C-alpha positions as semicolon CSV with decimal commas, in nm:
position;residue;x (nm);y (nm);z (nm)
1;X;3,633;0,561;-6,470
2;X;3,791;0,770;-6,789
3;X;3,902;1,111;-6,750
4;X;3,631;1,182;-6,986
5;X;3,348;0,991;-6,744
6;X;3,536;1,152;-6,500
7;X;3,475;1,501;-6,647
8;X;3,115;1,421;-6,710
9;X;3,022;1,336;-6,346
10;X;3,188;1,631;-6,211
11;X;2,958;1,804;-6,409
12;X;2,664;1,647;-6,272
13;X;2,416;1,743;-5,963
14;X;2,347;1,491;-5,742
15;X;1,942;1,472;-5,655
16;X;1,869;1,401;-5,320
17;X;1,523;1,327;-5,190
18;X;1,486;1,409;-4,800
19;X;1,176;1,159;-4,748
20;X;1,051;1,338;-4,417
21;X;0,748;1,127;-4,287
22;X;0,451;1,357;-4,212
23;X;0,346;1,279;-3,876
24;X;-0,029;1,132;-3,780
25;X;-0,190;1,402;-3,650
26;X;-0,494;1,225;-3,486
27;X;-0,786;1,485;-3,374
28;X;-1,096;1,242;-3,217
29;X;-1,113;1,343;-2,857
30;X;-1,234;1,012;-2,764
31;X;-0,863;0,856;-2,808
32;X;-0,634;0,935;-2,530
33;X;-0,271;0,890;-2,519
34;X;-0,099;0,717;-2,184
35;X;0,258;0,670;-2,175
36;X;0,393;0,526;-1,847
37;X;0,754;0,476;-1,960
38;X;0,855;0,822;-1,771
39;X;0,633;0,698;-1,477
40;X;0,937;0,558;-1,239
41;X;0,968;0,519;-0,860
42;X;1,263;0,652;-0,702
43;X;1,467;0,742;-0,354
44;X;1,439;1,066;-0,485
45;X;1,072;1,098;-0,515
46;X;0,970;1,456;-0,402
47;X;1,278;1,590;-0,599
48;X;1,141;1,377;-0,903
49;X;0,797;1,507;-0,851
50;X;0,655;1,194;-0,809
51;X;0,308;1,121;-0,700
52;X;0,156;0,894;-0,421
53;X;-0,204;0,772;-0,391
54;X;-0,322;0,693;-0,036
55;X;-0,543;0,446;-0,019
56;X;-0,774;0,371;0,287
57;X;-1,059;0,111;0,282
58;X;-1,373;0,187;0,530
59;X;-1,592;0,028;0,736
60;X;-1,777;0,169;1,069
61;X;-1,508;0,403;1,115
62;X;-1,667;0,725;1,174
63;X;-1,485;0,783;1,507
64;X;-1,115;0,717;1,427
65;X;-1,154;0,994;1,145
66;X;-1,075;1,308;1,269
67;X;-0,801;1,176;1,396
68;X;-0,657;1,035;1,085
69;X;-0,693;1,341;0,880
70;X;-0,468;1,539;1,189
71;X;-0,225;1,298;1,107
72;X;-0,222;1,280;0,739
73;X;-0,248;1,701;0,764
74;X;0,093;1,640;0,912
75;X;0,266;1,451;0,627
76;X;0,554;1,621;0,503
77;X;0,575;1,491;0,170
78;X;0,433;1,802;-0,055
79;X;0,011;1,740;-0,029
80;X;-0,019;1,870;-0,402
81;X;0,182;1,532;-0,491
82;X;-0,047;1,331;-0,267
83;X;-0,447;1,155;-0,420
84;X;-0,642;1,053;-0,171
85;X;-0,898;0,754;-0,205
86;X;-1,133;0,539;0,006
87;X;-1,375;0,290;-0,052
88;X;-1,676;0,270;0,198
89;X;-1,879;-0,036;0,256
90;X;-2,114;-0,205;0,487
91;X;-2,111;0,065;0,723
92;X;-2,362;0,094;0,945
93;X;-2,236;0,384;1,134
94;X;-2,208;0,775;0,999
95;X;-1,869;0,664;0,839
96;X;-1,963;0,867;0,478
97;X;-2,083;1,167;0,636
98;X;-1,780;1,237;0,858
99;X;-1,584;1,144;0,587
100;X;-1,723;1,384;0,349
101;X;-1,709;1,666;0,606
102;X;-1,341;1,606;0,719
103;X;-1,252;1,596;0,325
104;X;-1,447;1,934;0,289
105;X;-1,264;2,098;0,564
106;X;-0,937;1,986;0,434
107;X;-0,936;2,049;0,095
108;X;-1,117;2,408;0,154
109;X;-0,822;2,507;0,344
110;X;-0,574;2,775;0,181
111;X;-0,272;2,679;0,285
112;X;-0,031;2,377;0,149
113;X;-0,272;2,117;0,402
114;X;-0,465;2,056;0,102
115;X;-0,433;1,750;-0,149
116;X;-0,402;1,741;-0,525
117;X;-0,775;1,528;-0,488
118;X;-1,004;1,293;-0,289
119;X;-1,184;1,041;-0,417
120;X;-1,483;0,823;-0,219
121;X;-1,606;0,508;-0,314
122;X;-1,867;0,370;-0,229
123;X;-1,934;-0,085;-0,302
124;X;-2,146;-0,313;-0,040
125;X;-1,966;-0,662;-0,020
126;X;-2,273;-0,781;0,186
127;X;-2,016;-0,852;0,506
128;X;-2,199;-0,971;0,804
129;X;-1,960;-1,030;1,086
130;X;-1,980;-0,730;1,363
131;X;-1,681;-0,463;1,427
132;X;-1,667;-0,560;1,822
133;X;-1,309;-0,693;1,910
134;X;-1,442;-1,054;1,997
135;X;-1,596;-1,151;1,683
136;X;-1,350;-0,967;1,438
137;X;-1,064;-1,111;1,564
138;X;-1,251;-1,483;1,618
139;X;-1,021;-1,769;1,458
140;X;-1,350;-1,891;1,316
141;X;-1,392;-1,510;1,118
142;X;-1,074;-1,532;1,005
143;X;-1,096;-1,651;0,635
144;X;-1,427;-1,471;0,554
145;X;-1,261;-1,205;0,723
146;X;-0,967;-1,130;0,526
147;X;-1,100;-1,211;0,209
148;X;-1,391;-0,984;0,259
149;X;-1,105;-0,722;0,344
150;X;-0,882;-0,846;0,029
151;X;-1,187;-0,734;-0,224
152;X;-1,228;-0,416;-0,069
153;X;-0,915;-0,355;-0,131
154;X;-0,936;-0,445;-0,474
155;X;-1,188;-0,250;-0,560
156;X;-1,034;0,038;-0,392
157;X;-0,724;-0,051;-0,594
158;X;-0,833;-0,051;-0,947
159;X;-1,086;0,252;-0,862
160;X;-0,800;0,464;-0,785
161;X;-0,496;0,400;-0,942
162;X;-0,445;0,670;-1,220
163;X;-0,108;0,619;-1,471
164;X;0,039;0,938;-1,304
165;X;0,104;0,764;-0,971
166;X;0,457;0,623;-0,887
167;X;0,372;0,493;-0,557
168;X;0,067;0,355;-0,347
169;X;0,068;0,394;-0,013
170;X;-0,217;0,185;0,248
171;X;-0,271;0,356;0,543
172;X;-0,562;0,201;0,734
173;X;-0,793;0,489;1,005
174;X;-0,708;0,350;1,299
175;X;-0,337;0,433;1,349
176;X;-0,279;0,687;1,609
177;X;0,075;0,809;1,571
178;X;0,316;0,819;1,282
179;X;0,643;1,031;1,182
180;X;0,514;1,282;0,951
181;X;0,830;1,226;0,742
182;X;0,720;0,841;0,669
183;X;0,643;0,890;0,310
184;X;1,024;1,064;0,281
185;X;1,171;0,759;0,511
186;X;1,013;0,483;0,308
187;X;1,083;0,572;-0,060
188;X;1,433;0,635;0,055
189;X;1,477;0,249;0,093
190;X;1,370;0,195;-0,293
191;X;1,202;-0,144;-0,175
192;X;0,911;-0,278;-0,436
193;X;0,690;-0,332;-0,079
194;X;0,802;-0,213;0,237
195;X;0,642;-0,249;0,607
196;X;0,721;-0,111;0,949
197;X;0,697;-0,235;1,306
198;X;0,271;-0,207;1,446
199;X;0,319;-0,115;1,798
200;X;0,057;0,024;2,034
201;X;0,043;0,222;2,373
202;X;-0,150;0,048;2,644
203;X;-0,111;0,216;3,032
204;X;-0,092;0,016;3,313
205;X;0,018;0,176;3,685
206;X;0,081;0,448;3,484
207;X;0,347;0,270;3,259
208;X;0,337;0,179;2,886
209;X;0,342;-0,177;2,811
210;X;0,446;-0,082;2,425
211;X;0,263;-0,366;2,300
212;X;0,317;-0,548;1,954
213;X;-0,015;-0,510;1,769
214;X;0,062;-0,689;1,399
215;X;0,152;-1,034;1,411
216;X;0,076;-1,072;0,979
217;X;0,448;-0,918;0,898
218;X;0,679;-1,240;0,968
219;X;0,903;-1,457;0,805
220;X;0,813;-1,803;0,671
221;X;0,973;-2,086;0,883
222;X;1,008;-2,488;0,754
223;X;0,731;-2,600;1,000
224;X;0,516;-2,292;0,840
225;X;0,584;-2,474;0,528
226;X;0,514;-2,819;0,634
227;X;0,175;-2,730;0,773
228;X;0,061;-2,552;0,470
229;X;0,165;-2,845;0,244
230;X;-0,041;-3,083;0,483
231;X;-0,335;-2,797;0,397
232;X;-0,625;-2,808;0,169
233;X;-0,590;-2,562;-0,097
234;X;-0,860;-2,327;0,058
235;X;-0,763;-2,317;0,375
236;X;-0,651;-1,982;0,487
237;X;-0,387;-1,983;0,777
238;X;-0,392;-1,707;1,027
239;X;-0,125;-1,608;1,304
240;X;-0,168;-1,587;1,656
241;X;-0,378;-1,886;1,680
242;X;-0,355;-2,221;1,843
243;X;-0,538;-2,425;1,606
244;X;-0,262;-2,377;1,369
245;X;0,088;-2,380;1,476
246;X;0,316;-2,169;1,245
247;X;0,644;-2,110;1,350
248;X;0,740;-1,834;1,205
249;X;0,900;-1,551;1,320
250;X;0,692;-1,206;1,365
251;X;0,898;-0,894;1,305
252;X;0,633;-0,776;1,619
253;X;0,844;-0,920;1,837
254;X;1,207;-0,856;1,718
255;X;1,207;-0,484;1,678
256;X;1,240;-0,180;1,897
257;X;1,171;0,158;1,795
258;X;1,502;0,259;2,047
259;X;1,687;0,069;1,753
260;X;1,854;0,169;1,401
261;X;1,542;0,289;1,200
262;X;1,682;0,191;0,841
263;X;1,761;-0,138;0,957
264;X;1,564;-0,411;0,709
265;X;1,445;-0,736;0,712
266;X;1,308;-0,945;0,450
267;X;0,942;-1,087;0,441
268;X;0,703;-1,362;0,351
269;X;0,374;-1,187;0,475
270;X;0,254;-0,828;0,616
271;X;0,044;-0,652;0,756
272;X;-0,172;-0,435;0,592
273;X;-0,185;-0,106;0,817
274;X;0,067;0,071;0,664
275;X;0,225;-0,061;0,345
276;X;0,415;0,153;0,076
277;X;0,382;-0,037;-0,262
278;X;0,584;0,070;-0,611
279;X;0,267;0,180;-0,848
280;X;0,428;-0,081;-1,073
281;X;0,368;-0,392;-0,849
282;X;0,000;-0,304;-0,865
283;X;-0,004;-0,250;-1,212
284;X;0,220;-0,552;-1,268
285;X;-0,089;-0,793;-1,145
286;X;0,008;-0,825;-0,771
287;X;-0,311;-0,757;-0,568
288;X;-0,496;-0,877;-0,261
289;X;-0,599;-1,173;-0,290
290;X;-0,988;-1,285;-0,194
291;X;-0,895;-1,626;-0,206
292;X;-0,644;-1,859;-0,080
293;X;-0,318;-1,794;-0,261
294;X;-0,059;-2,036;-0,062
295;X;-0,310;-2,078;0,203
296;X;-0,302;-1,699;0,246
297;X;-0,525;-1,443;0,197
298;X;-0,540;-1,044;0,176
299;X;-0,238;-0,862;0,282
300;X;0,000;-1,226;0,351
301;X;-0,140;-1,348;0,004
302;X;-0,040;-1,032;-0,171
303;X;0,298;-1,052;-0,012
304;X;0,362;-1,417;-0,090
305;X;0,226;-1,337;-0,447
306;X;0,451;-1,030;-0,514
307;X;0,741;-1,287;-0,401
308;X;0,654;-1,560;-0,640
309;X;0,678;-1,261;-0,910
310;X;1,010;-1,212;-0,830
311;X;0,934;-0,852;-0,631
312;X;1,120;-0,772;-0,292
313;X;0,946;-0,763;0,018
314;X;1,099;-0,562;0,338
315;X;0,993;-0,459;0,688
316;X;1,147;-0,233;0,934
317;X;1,154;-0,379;1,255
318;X;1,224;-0,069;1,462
319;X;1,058;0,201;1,274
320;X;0,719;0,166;1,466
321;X;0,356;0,314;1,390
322;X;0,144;0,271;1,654
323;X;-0,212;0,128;1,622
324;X;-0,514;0,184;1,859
325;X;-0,556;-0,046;2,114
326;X;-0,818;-0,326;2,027
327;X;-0,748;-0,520;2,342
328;X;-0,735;-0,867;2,187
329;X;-0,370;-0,937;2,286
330;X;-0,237;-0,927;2,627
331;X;0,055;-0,712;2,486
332;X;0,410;-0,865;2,455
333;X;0,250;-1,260;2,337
């Protein structure tokens, strides 16, 4: 460049064009905007704010309620983080109206017992088998059984499940005892699923047998393997029966609630009375399946499918919530 050009360019102002895009400004208020990228699941949950929808499916349970609202009233994770939702179907016992009553006398409360919201659904699968003991727990009601159980859950599920909720937690009405702190001791671990011990109390001379309720939480074994492979695809496999032979090894009877409460073990099935699930795995596709899925169905299904999707599933064989008694197991089998 001359001294001349040089000259001239000095002498020059530079335009410059600040091309600022004008944002969309959309107005219809039937589009709605969901962003679930800030939607995480954490150890540090109630610091984080993070909600948890309790789900609970229903059937001819009209006198285990009351007692499963005293012990959800006890949670201490913060109620206004906390949805509730239940599905009801083919009861033929007053399970909707006690329902709907215990829900009314919770949530009219004016202290912090109350929840953020309830929710009741209602869906008929046309299920036929009886409640009593005997026939639930039949080998032969097995696979209608727990694919019945896997579509209610389902339903429940994607009734439910709102993008605000970082964690889903399945609490079924017939537990009677828990730590109110679960919620707090469970998202600690930062597991994708995570299961604890099923005890219950059962008195004889005056002492308590402690027996091992849920034999659906074990760990696959090779002869657990071979028999499935021998299997028709739609045969569904259930524990704690002689007509198939498993093998595997139940976390019922390897933990103690005397023992080291954080202490983890992995999984290849569980048991569905108390699960805490990431919202993600839900959302991800991992559900209960109504079918066979690896000759499992319903709560083992959803385990071995959340596996086969590369998510991590845990139990903790000395943290212990205890079930009613049903008396179909002697105890300690």
């Amino acid at each position: 460049m001359s001294s001349n050009e040089q000259s001239d360019w000095h002498g020059m102002q530079t335009p410059v064009l600040f091309n600022h895009h004008i944002p969309l400004e959309i107005n219809s208020t039937t589009i709605q905007h969901i962003d679930l990228n800030p939607i995480e699941s954490t150890p540090k949950a109630v610091a984080n704010g993070e909600r948890v929808l309790i789900l609970t499916p229903l059937r001819d349970a009209s006198v285990y309620i009351n007692k499963y609202f005293d012990l959800l009233s006890e949670l201490t994770y913060p109620h206004g983080l906390i949805d509730l939702a239940f599905l009801v179907g083919d009861s033929t016992d007053d399970t909707m109206a006690v329902l709907a009553a215990e829900l009314d006398r919770v949530q009219k409360r004016t202290d912090k017992i109350p929840f953020r919201s309830a929710k009741i659904i209602e869906k008929d699968f046309g299920v036929l088998h009886h409640q009593d003991v005997e026939d639930r727990h039949s080998f032969a009601a097995q696979g209608p059984r727990r694919k019945a159980i896997g579509k209610a859950r389902n339903y429940l599920l994607y009734s439910a499940l709102q993008p605000e909720h970082s964690w889903v937690y399945w609490r079924d009405v017939d537990i009677v005892d828990s730590p109110s702190g679960i919620l707090e001791d469970f998202v600690a671990h930062d597991r994708d699923i995570l299961v604890p011990n099923i005890w219950f109390h059962r008195y004889k001379d005056g002492v308590d047998i402690e027996g091992r309720f849920d034999y659906n939480s074990w760990q696959e074994s090779e002869i657990g393997l071979a028999l499935a492979a021998s299997l028709e695809k739609d045969v569904i496999l259930a524990e704690g029966y002689k007509e198939y032979v498993t093998g595997r090894t139940h976390m019922a009877k390897i933990g103690d609630w005397r023992g080291n409460q954080d202490e983890e073990i992995p999984l290849d099935g569980i048991g569905g009375v108390n699960i805490l699930v990431k919202a993600d795995v839900h959302r991800s596709g991992i559900n209960f399946p109504s079918y066979s899925f690896e000759n499992q169905a319903e709560t083992e299904g959803f385990a071995k499918m959340a596996k086969r999707a590369g998510y991590g599933v845990y139990g903790l064989p000395n943290y212990v919530v205890w079930h009613i008694d049903t008396d179909e197991k002697p105890g300690n089998a």
